[in-house]
Coordinates of C-alpha atoms and ligand atoms in Angstrom, one line a residue:
M1 CA 275.5 158.3 90.3
T2 CA 274.5 159.3 93.8
A3 CA 274.2 163.1 93.8
R4 CA 276.1 165.0 96.2
I5 CA 273.6 166.2 99.2
L6 CA 273.8 170.0 99.7
E7 CA 273.6 170.0 103.4
G8 CA 271.6 173.5 104.4
K9 CA 273.5 173.3 107.9
E10 CA 277.0 173.5 106.0
F11 CA 275.5 176.4 104.0
S12 CA 273.5 178.3 106.4
L13 CA 276.9 178.7 109.0
K14 CA 278.8 180.1 106.1
I15 CA 275.7 182.9 105.6
K16 CA 275.8 183.4 109.1
E17 CA 279.4 183.8 109.6
E18 CA 279.2 186.3 106.7
A19 CA 276.4 188.1 108.7
K20 CA 278.2 188.0 112.0
L21 CA 281.0 190.2 110.2
G22 CA 278.8 192.5 109.2
V23 CA 277.1 193.3 112.6
E24 CA 280.9 193.5 114.1
E25 CA 281.1 196.2 110.8
L26 CA 278.1 197.9 112.1
K27 CA 279.1 198.0 115.6
N28 CA 282.4 198.9 115.0
K29 CA 282.5 202.0 112.2
F30 CA 278.9 203.1 112.8
G31 CA 278.2 202.4 116.6
V32 CA 275.1 200.9 115.5
T33 CA 273.4 197.5 116.5
P34 CA 271.3 196.1 113.7
S35 CA 267.8 195.3 114.9
L36 CA 264.8 193.2 113.8
A37 CA 261.2 193.4 114.7
V38 CA 259.0 190.3 114.0
V39 CA 255.4 190.8 114.4
I40 CA 253.0 187.8 114.9
V41 CA 249.4 188.1 115.1
G42 CA 247.6 185.4 116.4
E43 CA 248.7 181.8 117.8
N44 CA 249.3 179.9 114.8
P45 CA 251.8 177.4 115.9
A46 CA 253.9 176.7 113.4
S47 CA 254.4 180.5 112.8
Q48 CA 255.8 180.5 116.6
V49 CA 258.1 178.0 115.7
Y50 CA 259.3 180.3 113.0
V51 CA 259.4 183.4 114.9
R52 CA 261.3 181.6 118.0
N53 CA 264.0 180.4 115.6
K54 CA 264.3 183.9 114.2
H55 CA 264.8 185.4 117.6
K56 CA 267.0 183.0 118.5
T57 CA 269.2 183.5 115.4
C58 CA 269.4 187.0 115.5
E59 CA 270.7 186.8 119.5
E60 CA 273.1 184.4 117.9
L61 CA 274.5 187.1 115.9
G62 CA 274.4 189.9 117.9
I63 CA 271.2 191.4 116.2
R64 CA 269.1 193.1 118.5
S65 CA 265.6 191.3 118.4
E66 CA 261.9 192.4 119.0
V67 CA 258.9 189.9 118.9
V68 CA 255.9 192.1 118.7
E69 CA 253.0 189.8 119.7
M70 CA 249.2 190.9 118.8
S71 CA 246.2 189.3 119.5
E72 CA 244.1 186.9 117.0
S73 CA 241.7 189.7 117.0
T74 CA 243.7 192.5 115.5
T75 CA 242.1 195.0 113.2
K76 CA 243.8 196.0 110.2
E77 CA 243.8 199.4 111.4
E78 CA 246.1 198.4 114.5
L79 CA 248.4 196.4 112.5
I80 CA 249.0 199.5 110.2
A81 CA 249.5 201.9 113.2
K82 CA 252.1 199.4 114.7
I83 CA 253.7 199.2 111.5
D84 CA 253.6 202.9 111.1
E85 CA 255.0 203.0 114.6
M86 CA 257.9 200.9 113.9
N87 CA 258.7 202.7 110.3
A88 CA 259.2 205.9 112.5
D89 CA 261.3 204.2 114.8
K90 CA 265.1 204.4 114.1
S91 CA 266.3 202.0 116.3
I92 CA 264.5 198.9 114.2
N93 CA 266.1 198.2 111.1
G94 CA 264.0 195.3 109.8
I95 CA 260.6 195.1 110.2
L96 CA 258.9 191.5 109.3
V97 CA 255.1 190.6 109.6
Q98 CA 255.1 186.8 110.0
L99 CA 252.4 185.1 107.5
P100 CA 249.7 183.8 107.3
L101 CA 247.7 186.7 109.1
P102 CA 244.8 185.6 111.1
T103 CA 241.5 184.8 108.4
A104 CA 239.7 188.1 109.7
I105 CA 242.5 190.4 108.2
K106 CA 244.0 188.0 105.8
A107 CA 241.9 189.9 102.9
H108 CA 244.4 193.0 103.6
E109 CA 247.5 191.2 103.7
E110 CA 249.1 193.2 100.5
E111 CA 248.0 196.3 101.9
I112 CA 249.5 195.6 105.4
L113 CA 252.5 194.4 104.0
N114 CA 253.0 197.3 101.6
R115 CA 252.9 199.7 104.6
I116 CA 256.6 198.5 106.0
D117 CA 259.2 201.2 104.6
P118 CA 260.7 199.8 101.8
L119 CA 264.2 200.2 103.6
K120 CA 262.9 198.1 106.5
D121 CA 261.0 195.3 104.4
V122 CA 263.5 192.5 105.3
D123 CA 261.2 190.2 103.5
G124 CA 261.7 191.7 100.1
F125 CA 257.8 191.8 99.4
H126 CA 257.3 195.7 99.0
P127 CA 256.7 196.5 94.9
Y128 CA 259.4 198.7 95.6
N129 CA 262.1 195.9 96.2
V130 CA 260.0 193.7 93.8
G131 CA 260.9 196.1 91.2
R132 CA 264.0 196.7 92.3
L133 CA 264.7 193.1 91.5
V134 CA 262.9 193.0 87.8
T135 CA 265.0 195.7 86.8
G136 CA 268.3 194.4 88.0
S137 CA 269.2 196.5 91.0
P138 CA 268.3 194.4 93.6
T139 CA 268.5 195.7 97.4
L140 CA 266.1 193.5 99.8
V141 CA 265.5 190.3 98.2
P142 CA 263.2 187.4 99.4
C143 CA 265.1 185.4 101.8
T144 CA 264.1 181.5 100.6
P145 CA 265.3 182.4 96.5
A146 CA 268.0 184.7 98.0
G147 CA 269.4 181.9 100.1
C148 CA 268.8 178.9 97.1
L149 CA 271.1 181.3 94.9
K150 CA 273.6 181.8 97.7
M151 CA 273.9 178.0 98.0
L152 CA 274.4 177.5 94.7
D153 CA 277.3 180.0 94.8
L154 CA 278.9 178.6 97.8
A155 CA 278.5 175.3 96.2
G156 CA 280.4 176.2 93.3
I157 CA 277.5 175.1 90.9
E158 CA 277.7 177.4 87.5
I159 CA 274.8 179.3 86.7
D160 CA 276.1 181.4 83.7
G161 CA 274.7 179.9 80.4
K162 CA 272.8 176.9 82.5
R163 CA 269.6 175.8 81.5
A164 CA 267.2 176.5 84.6
V165 CA 263.5 175.4 85.3
I166 CA 261.5 176.5 88.1
I167 CA 258.2 175.0 89.0
G168 CA 255.8 177.1 90.8
R169 CA 255.3 181.0 90.3
S170 CA 254.5 182.5 93.9
N171 CA 255.6 185.7 94.5
I172 CA 257.8 184.5 97.4
V173 CA 259.7 182.0 95.7
G174 CA 259.1 181.1 92.0
K175 CA 259.1 184.8 90.6
P176 CA 262.0 185.9 92.5
M177 CA 264.1 183.0 91.5
L178 CA 263.2 183.6 88.1
H179 CA 264.7 187.3 88.2
L180 CA 267.6 186.1 90.4
L181 CA 269.0 182.9 87.8
M182 CA 268.0 185.5 84.8
S183 CA 270.4 188.0 86.6
R184 CA 273.1 185.4 86.8
H185 CA 272.7 184.6 82.9
A186 CA 270.6 181.7 83.2
T187 CA 268.0 180.5 80.6
V188 CA 264.9 180.3 82.6
T189 CA 261.6 178.5 82.3
V190 CA 258.9 179.1 85.1
C191 CA 256.6 176.3 85.2
H192 CA 252.9 176.2 87.1
S193 CA 249.9 174.5 87.5
H194 CA 248.7 175.4 83.9
T195 CA 252.0 174.1 81.9
K196 CA 251.3 171.2 79.6
N197 CA 254.1 168.5 79.5
L198 CA 255.3 169.3 82.6
P199 CA 258.2 166.4 82.6
E200 CA 259.4 167.4 78.8
V201 CA 260.3 170.7 80.0
T202 CA 262.0 169.7 83.5
R203 CA 264.0 167.2 81.7
E204 CA 265.6 170.3 79.9
A205 CA 266.7 171.5 83.3
D206 CA 270.4 171.8 84.2
I207 CA 269.3 173.5 87.7
L208 CA 265.9 172.5 88.7
V209 CA 263.9 174.5 91.6
A210 CA 260.9 173.0 93.1
A211 CA 258.6 175.3 94.6
I212 CA 255.1 173.6 94.6
G213 CA 253.8 172.7 98.1
K214 CA 253.2 169.0 97.0
P215 CA 255.1 166.2 98.3
K216 CA 257.6 164.2 96.2
F217 CA 255.9 165.6 93.2
V218 CA 259.0 165.7 91.0
T219 CA 260.0 162.1 90.1
A220 CA 263.1 161.0 89.1
D221 CA 261.9 160.4 85.3
M222 CA 261.3 164.0 85.3
I223 CA 264.9 164.9 85.9
K224 CA 267.6 165.5 83.6
P225 CA 270.7 163.2 84.4
S226 CA 273.3 165.2 86.3
A227 CA 270.9 168.1 86.8
V228 CA 271.1 170.1 90.4
I229 CA 267.9 169.8 92.3
V230 CA 266.9 172.8 94.4
D231 CA 264.0 171.3 96.8
V232 CA 261.9 174.4 98.4
G233 CA 259.1 172.4 99.0
I234 CA 258.0 171.9 102.8
N235 CA 255.3 169.4 103.3
R236 CA 254.1 167.5 106.2
I237 CA 252.9 163.9 105.4
A238 CA 252.6 162.9 109.2
P239 CA 252.8 164.5 112.4
K240 CA 256.6 164.1 112.7
K241 CA 257.4 163.8 108.9
L242 CA 258.4 166.3 106.4
V243 CA 259.3 165.9 103.0
G244 CA 259.8 168.0 100.0
D245 CA 258.6 168.7 96.4
V246 CA 261.1 166.0 94.8
D247 CA 261.2 162.5 95.6
F248 CA 264.7 162.5 97.1
D249 CA 265.6 159.0 97.3
N250 CA 265.2 158.3 93.6
A251 CA 266.3 161.7 92.5
K252 CA 269.4 161.4 94.2
E253 CA 270.6 158.5 92.1
I254 CA 270.3 160.7 89.0
A255 CA 271.3 164.4 90.0
S256 CA 274.2 165.7 90.5
A257 CA 273.6 167.5 93.5
I258 CA 270.4 167.8 95.1
T259 CA 269.0 169.6 98.7
P260 CA 267.7 167.3 101.0
V261 CA 263.9 168.2 103.1
P262 CA 264.3 168.6 106.0
G263 CA 267.9 170.1 106.2
G264 CA 268.3 171.9 102.9
V265 CA 266.8 175.1 101.9
G266 CA 264.9 175.8 104.9
L267 CA 267.7 176.6 106.9
L268 CA 269.2 179.3 104.4
T269 CA 265.9 181.1 104.6
V270 CA 266.7 182.5 108.1
A271 CA 270.2 182.8 107.5
M272 CA 269.4 185.1 104.6
L273 CA 266.8 186.7 107.0
M274 CA 270.3 188.2 109.0
Q275 CA 271.8 189.4 106.1
N276 CA 268.9 191.3 104.6
V277 CA 268.5 193.0 108.3
I278 CA 272.3 193.7 108.1
K279 CA 271.6 195.5 104.0
A280 CA 268.8 197.1 105.3
T281 CA 270.4 198.8 108.1
R282 CA 273.3 199.9 105.8
L283 CA 270.9 200.9 103.5
Q284 CA 269.3 203.4 106.0
L285 CA 272.5 204.6 107.0
E286 CA 273.6 205.6 103.6
K287 CA 270.1 207.2 103.1
Ligands
NAD301 P1 252.3 178.8 96.3 O1 251.0 177.6 96.7 O2 252.5 180.1 96.4 O3 252.6 178.4 95.0 C1 252.6 176.9 94.4 C2 253.1 177.2 92.9 O4 252.9 176.0 92.6 C3 251.9 177.6 92.2 O5 252.8 178.7 91.4 C4 251.6 177.1 91.4 O6 250.9 177.1 89.8 C5 252.5 175.5 91.5 N1 251.6 174.4 91.0 C6 250.8 173.7 91.9 N2 250.3 172.6 91.3 C7 251.2 172.6 90.0 C8 251.3 171.3 89.1 N3 250.4 169.8 89.4 N4 252.3 171.4 88.4 C9 253.1 172.4 88.0 N5 253.2 173.4 89.1 C10 251.9 173.9 90.1 O7 253.7 177.9 97.1 P2 255.1 178.8 97.8 O8 254.6 179.7 98.6 O9 256.1 179.1 96.4 O10 255.4 177.5 98.5 C11 256.0 176.3 97.6 C12 256.5 175.5 98.4 O11 257.9 175.7 99.1 C13 255.5 175.1 99.8 O12 256.0 173.8 100.2 C14 256.4 175.7 101.1 O13 256.0 175.1 102.4 C15 257.6 176.0 100.7 N6 258.4 177.0 101.4 C16 259.4 176.9 101.6 C17 260.4 177.8 102.2 C18 261.5 177.6 103.0 O14 262.1 178.5 103.9 N7 262.4 176.5 102.5 C19 259.9 179.2 102.2 C20 258.7 179.5 101.5 C21 258.2 178.2 100.8

């Protein structure tokens, strides 16, 4: 069997089309142009690429976008003061602090991110939004897992009653993915670096989500025949070569559907960010 390849481009275009309609609705009904402010501290080259990409996608969809560049030597207090200023600015609907932060302030990451107004927290990392996700009233949900769920829906993949296994328990991917899949009535197991007999667990999965950060970690023998594989991993193994957490070439012979890397989940993250900016704008208008 050769799996259906779940191309990120196809799904991200659909998500962006929806977002564009949302932007138009906000403009026509409320005279509001949604806006996103992305703060980048320092000169991490990968972060600069991600931020440019977010800015470009905003422009494409008619979302106002502002990139706030702060120097490598920015202190925690200066960054928090900037966030406070943006929280108070009614013309800004979404605030995102690009990670990773420079080493000097990295230890304060939690305090810094928690300073963002929960209604402007388009990354969905604030404890308020995490709490709402856990209790089943999600508002702003982290973009990558939200994108994975949206893709499964758009691809017509059934979740209700399925066995789902997630490898990875990070706050950004693994944990929110657990709650999203559980809220859709999957039976979910979360595996991590201390899980015993991992292949035994992963072979039970109808839907297997890999969010580990280890190239080609998930091999064909860890996959149940006809499983759906969502590969969140992005691993650079050579200057111009990215691979996922799944051994794609062999896995695609066993799975029924699989996301490629690059060209899979990565494209959905930015598209879902745009949807979160629209959602945040609506939440602020309702307040
Ligand atoms: P993380 O480092 O925070 O978490 C990795 C998880 O993998 C941990 O929970 C750990 O317990 C688990 N793990 C590590 N070794 C393991 C092992 N041997 N067996 C089982 N579990 C193991 O990573 P993250 O932020 O969740 O990111 C994971 C991957 O997803 C990375 O490659 C990252 O680049 C990628 N990512 C992609 C996007 C996107 O837009 N597509 C977004 C976020 C993260």
